[in-house]
Amino acid sequence: MVPFAGYEMPVQYPAGIIEEHKHTRDKAGLFDVSHMGQAWLHGADAAKAIEKLVPGDIQALKPGTGRYTMITNDDGGIVDDLIVTNWGDRLFIVVNASRKHIDLPMIAEAASGLAELEIVENRALIALQGPSASGVLSGMAPALAAMPFMSAVETDIGGIACHVTRSGYTGEDGYEISIPVGNIEAIAQALCDHSDVMPVGLGARDTLRLEAGLCLYGNDLDEETSPIEAGLAWTISKRRREAGDFPGAARILGELADGPQRKRVGIQPEGRAPARDGTVIHAAGGDAVGTITSGGFGPSAGGPIAMGYVGAEHAAPGTQLELAVRKNMVPASVVKMPFQPHRYYKG
Amino acid sequence: MAIKYTKDHEWIDVDGEIGTVGITNHAQEQLGELVYVEVPEVGATLEQGDEACVVESVKAASEVYSPCSGEIVEVNEDLADAPTTVNEHAEGDGWLFKIKLSDMTELDEFMDEADYKEFLKELDE
């Protein structure tokens, strides 16, 4: 157990990180992500309210669908990344545990006069991820089999009304389920009783998301890093670009037009030595050109993998780099992400 | 000479003036499955307590310090391709390096197997 964003969290269960990781890719892993911030934003103008903080197109979200976006600051840096889901009469917002104390007051203030923020304190959040997730859950709630990636439904699981989205943080097909706290233990136990399901800790959560090329706030995203540097331009719609009505638009639109100075890239180290966050990246035989922000051993990749930021002129796939790992310069190259193909269910 | 143990959870098996060094079974259990082992260079001269190796699990990189002063005379090259040998046989095939001891009196402070087991028990409490 380790302290994480004010919670005591398991790094691993008895199976261990590598086994938990591989089980999630092969069958299904159950993650307790109740530490994440959950909130409702009520009111007809809720989408307009949240768009004051994010560059994503929330007004265009159809009921029953969700979207990945980020809160930006006036300098175009990222305050947090989050998922916003349209539940018809209200938006559901899930933010990072480590940032919820910053995000939620910002959202409340932005919503003032437009919408009403209701912070959800009485619901747990779990994720069931992996190729068996659909089979396991649809045995308990048949409606869940057919829903596509990033859609949302309210359905009974074991007689309990749950909010389910088909989403996750592993690159696998899977679900995130918001459940009343009083019922979480029974549902989690029922899921764990299934022979395909194994509980998974923070360690494998990190290796799974790294292989999937997904950002971790605080490592790969921060208040200095723009969505364009982070390779998240795809989250900003044409309407929002044309309107330019989000915090940090000057920098973000400028980088969209001219290209950012630095870019987030996948990095494949040669050999077996993991290159961890903070490792300085050099041009092959040359100067420092960037820093690794997430790196380690990928259990499915079978070796070291990393992501980091490099000067834009070093960001093309195939570019040769060197990583300063302790006293060694480890050869590496820029590679396309993800390291493991996404297997989202598109319907 | 019997195998000796350190409070840093290393073992050293001395034959003549050559000591074979590894981490204990307790240490590998604490680290979890290893994904990389960086051994020292043959010929390197180390003081007692100098960083000798790096062992890495998925979670983190951990340094292994040399229990004794001396010159590295051999390293376990097999670990480059099979780091989990340390997990499977920490106190045998998972040895890390052999060192030519320059000060045999450094061995005096180490524990024998019974003392080390007692030491582990105390850590547990």
mmCIF file of C-alpha atoms in Angstrom, chain B:
data_model
loop_
_atom_site.group_PDB
_atom_site.id
_atom_site.type_symbol
_atom_site.label_atom_id
_atom_site.label_comp_id
_atom_site.label_asym_id
_atom_site.label_seq_id
_atom_site.Cartn_x
_atom_site.Cartn_y
_atom_site.Cartn_z
ATOM 1 C CA MET B 1 33.908 -20.410 4.930
ATOM 2 C CA ALA B 2 30.147 -20.134 5.424
ATOM 3 C CA ILE B 3 27.986 -17.601 3.612
ATOM 4 C CA LYS B 4 27.708 -14.246 5.390
ATOM 5 C CA TYR B 5 24.830 -11.761 5.276
ATOM 6 C CA THR B 6 24.656 -7.962 5.512
ATOM 7 C CA LYS B 7 22.036 -5.660 6.976
ATOM 8 C CA ASP B 8 21.506 -4.392 3.394
ATOM 9 C CA HIS B 9 20.231 -7.873 2.482
ATOM 10 C CA GLU B 10 23.239 -9.011 0.512
ATOM 11 C CA TRP B 11 25.064 -12.280 0.845
ATOM 12 C CA ILE B 12 28.757 -12.973 0.301
ATOM 13 C CA ASP B 13 30.288 -16.403 -0.110
ATOM 14 C CA VAL B 14 34.053 -16.233 0.371
ATOM 15 C CA ASP B 15 36.423 -18.765 -1.159
ATOM 16 C CA GLY B 16 40.065 -17.867 -0.476
ATOM 17 C CA GLU B 17 40.293 -14.153 -1.269
ATOM 18 C CA ILE B 18 37.355 -14.147 -3.743
ATOM 19 C CA GLY B 19 33.856 -13.257 -2.516
ATOM 20 C CA THR B 20 30.757 -14.063 -4.566
ATOM 21 C CA VAL B 21 28.026 -11.465 -3.908
ATOM 22 C CA GLY B 22 24.274 -11.471 -4.438
ATOM 23 C CA ILE B 23 21.056 -10.202 -2.885
ATOM 24 C CA THR B 24 19.155 -12.344 -0.424
ATOM 25 C CA ASN B 25 15.921 -14.151 -1.076
ATOM 26 C CA HIS B 26 14.231 -11.660 1.259
ATOM 27 C CA ALA B 27 15.548 -8.784 -0.874
ATOM 28 C CA GLN B 28 14.269 -10.241 -4.138
ATOM 29 C CA GLU B 29 10.855 -10.825 -2.548
ATOM 30 C CA GLN B 30 10.724 -7.171 -1.537
ATOM 31 C CA LEU B 31 11.760 -5.976 -5.014
ATOM 32 C CA GLY B 32 9.381 -8.181 -6.993
ATOM 33 C CA GLU B 33 10.063 -9.570 -10.440
ATOM 34 C CA LEU B 34 13.257 -8.071 -11.857
ATOM 35 C CA VAL B 35 13.257 -6.754 -15.422
ATOM 36 C CA TYR B 36 16.853 -5.535 -15.623
ATOM 37 C CA VAL B 37 20.148 -6.051 -13.820
ATOM 38 C CA GLU B 38 23.161 -3.807 -14.416
ATOM 39 C CA VAL B 39 26.353 -5.485 -13.215
ATOM 40 C CA PRO B 40 29.678 -3.707 -12.605
ATOM 41 C CA GLU B 41 32.613 -3.811 -15.017
ATOM 42 C CA VAL B 42 35.253 -6.450 -14.520
ATOM 43 C CA GLY B 43 38.391 -4.699 -13.260
ATOM 44 C CA ALA B 44 36.500 -1.971 -11.414
ATOM 45 C CA THR B 45 37.844 -1.194 -7.941
ATOM 46 C CA LEU B 46 35.209 -0.594 -5.293
ATOM 47 C CA GLU B 47 35.309 0.596 -1.711
ATOM 48 C CA GLN B 48 32.992 -0.986 0.815
ATOM 49 C CA GLY B 49 29.580 0.698 0.368
ATOM 50 C CA ASP B 50 30.171 1.858 -3.207
ATOM 51 C CA GLU B 51 27.357 1.328 -5.687
ATOM 52 C CA ALA B 52 28.094 -1.944 -7.473
ATOM 53 C CA CYS B 53 24.903 -2.952 -9.301
ATOM 54 C CA VAL B 54 21.463 -1.699 -10.181
ATOM 55 C CA VAL B 55 18.529 -4.098 -10.007
ATOM 56 C CA GLU B 56 15.266 -2.925 -11.516
ATOM 57 C CA SER B 57 11.749 -4.174 -11.008
ATOM 58 C CA VAL B 58 8.723 -2.782 -12.843
ATOM 59 C CA LYS B 59 8.307 -0.364 -9.937
ATOM 60 C CA ALA B 60 11.764 1.069 -9.446
ATOM 61 C CA ALA B 61 15.522 0.899 -9.822
ATOM 62 C CA SER B 62 17.450 -0.051 -6.667
ATOM 63 C CA GLU B 63 21.175 0.166 -6.063
ATOM 64 C CA VAL B 64 23.183 -2.741 -4.700
ATOM 65 C CA TYR B 65 26.206 -1.599 -2.685
ATOM 66 C CA SER B 66 29.410 -3.571 -2.476
ATOM 67 C CA PRO B 67 29.655 -5.216 0.948
ATOM 68 C CA CYS B 68 33.447 -5.240 0.703
ATOM 69 C CA SER B 69 36.352 -3.339 -0.799
ATOM 70 C CA GLY B 70 38.221 -4.925 -3.669
ATOM 71 C CA GLU B 71 38.439 -5.507 -7.392
ATOM 72 C CA ILE B 72 35.629 -6.976 -9.504
ATOM 73 C CA VAL B 73 37.011 -10.172 -11.089
ATOM 74 C CA GLU B 74 33.854 -11.671 -12.626
ATOM 75 C CA VAL B 75 30.219 -10.685 -13.211
ATOM 76 C CA ASN B 76 27.122 -12.781 -13.894
ATOM 77 C CA GLU B 77 26.673 -12.084 -17.608
ATOM 78 C CA ASP B 78 23.667 -14.430 -17.819
ATOM 79 C CA LEU B 79 21.529 -11.913 -15.943
ATOM 80 C CA ALA B 80 21.503 -9.552 -18.946
ATOM 81 C CA ASP B 81 19.062 -11.843 -20.736
ATOM 82 C CA ALA B 82 17.549 -13.526 -17.689
ATOM 83 C CA PRO B 83 17.171 -11.011 -14.828
ATOM 84 C CA THR B 84 14.496 -13.164 -13.156
ATOM 85 C CA THR B 85 17.213 -15.704 -12.296
ATOM 86 C CA VAL B 86 17.749 -13.416 -9.297
ATOM 87 C CA ASN B 87 14.123 -13.990 -8.270
ATOM 88 C CA GLU B 88 14.283 -17.717 -8.828
ATOM 89 C CA HIS B 89 17.704 -18.409 -7.298
ATOM 90 C CA ALA B 90 18.733 -15.279 -5.396
ATOM 91 C CA GLU B 91 21.264 -17.117 -3.257
ATOM 92 C CA GLY B 92 22.630 -19.354 -6.054
ATOM 93 C CA ASP B 93 22.543 -18.914 -9.848
ATOM 94 C CA GLY B 94 21.331 -15.337 -9.326
ATOM 95 C CA TRP B 95 24.688 -14.171 -7.957
ATOM 96 C CA LEU B 96 25.744 -10.712 -9.168
ATOM 97 C CA PHE B 97 29.544 -10.378 -9.080
ATOM 98 C CA LYS B 98 32.778 -11.795 -7.684
ATOM 99 C CA ILE B 99 35.156 -9.470 -5.896
ATOM 100 C CA LYS B 100 38.816 -9.974 -4.917
ATOM 101 C CA LEU B 101 38.760 -8.812 -1.308
ATOM 102 C CA SER B 102 41.339 -6.245 -0.260
ATOM 103 C CA ASP B 103 40.432 -6.223 3.463
ATOM 104 C CA MET B 104 39.292 -9.514 4.966
ATOM 105 C CA THR B 105 38.492 -7.812 8.297
ATOM 106 C CA GLU B 106 35.469 -6.185 6.637
ATOM 107 C CA LEU B 107 33.811 -9.612 6.786
ATOM 108 C CA ASP B 108 33.839 -9.620 10.582
ATOM 109 C CA GLU B 109 30.789 -7.394 10.921
ATOM 110 C CA PHE B 110 28.508 -9.632 8.828
ATOM 111 C CA MET B 111 25.913 -12.092 10.081
ATOM 112 C CA ASP B 112 25.803 -15.834 9.687
ATOM 113 C CA GLU B 113 22.609 -17.473 8.449
ATOM 114 C CA ALA B 114 21.064 -17.905 11.914
ATOM 115 C CA ASP B 115 21.758 -14.259 12.841
ATOM 116 C CA TYR B 116 20.346 -13.042 9.524
ATOM 117 C CA LYS B 117 17.132 -15.018 10.048
ATOM 118 C CA GLU B 118 16.854 -13.442 13.494
ATOM 119 C CA PHE B 119 17.497 -10.010 11.919
ATOM 120 C CA LEU B 120 14.650 -10.575 9.425
ATOM 121 C CA LYS B 121 12.320 -11.569 12.266
ATOM 122 C CA GLU B 122 13.120 -8.332 14.084
ATOM 123 C CA LEU B 123 12.387 -6.339 10.912
ATOM 124 C CA ASP B 124 8.998 -8.018 10.706
ATOM 125 C CA GLU B 125 8.032 -6.912 14.220
#
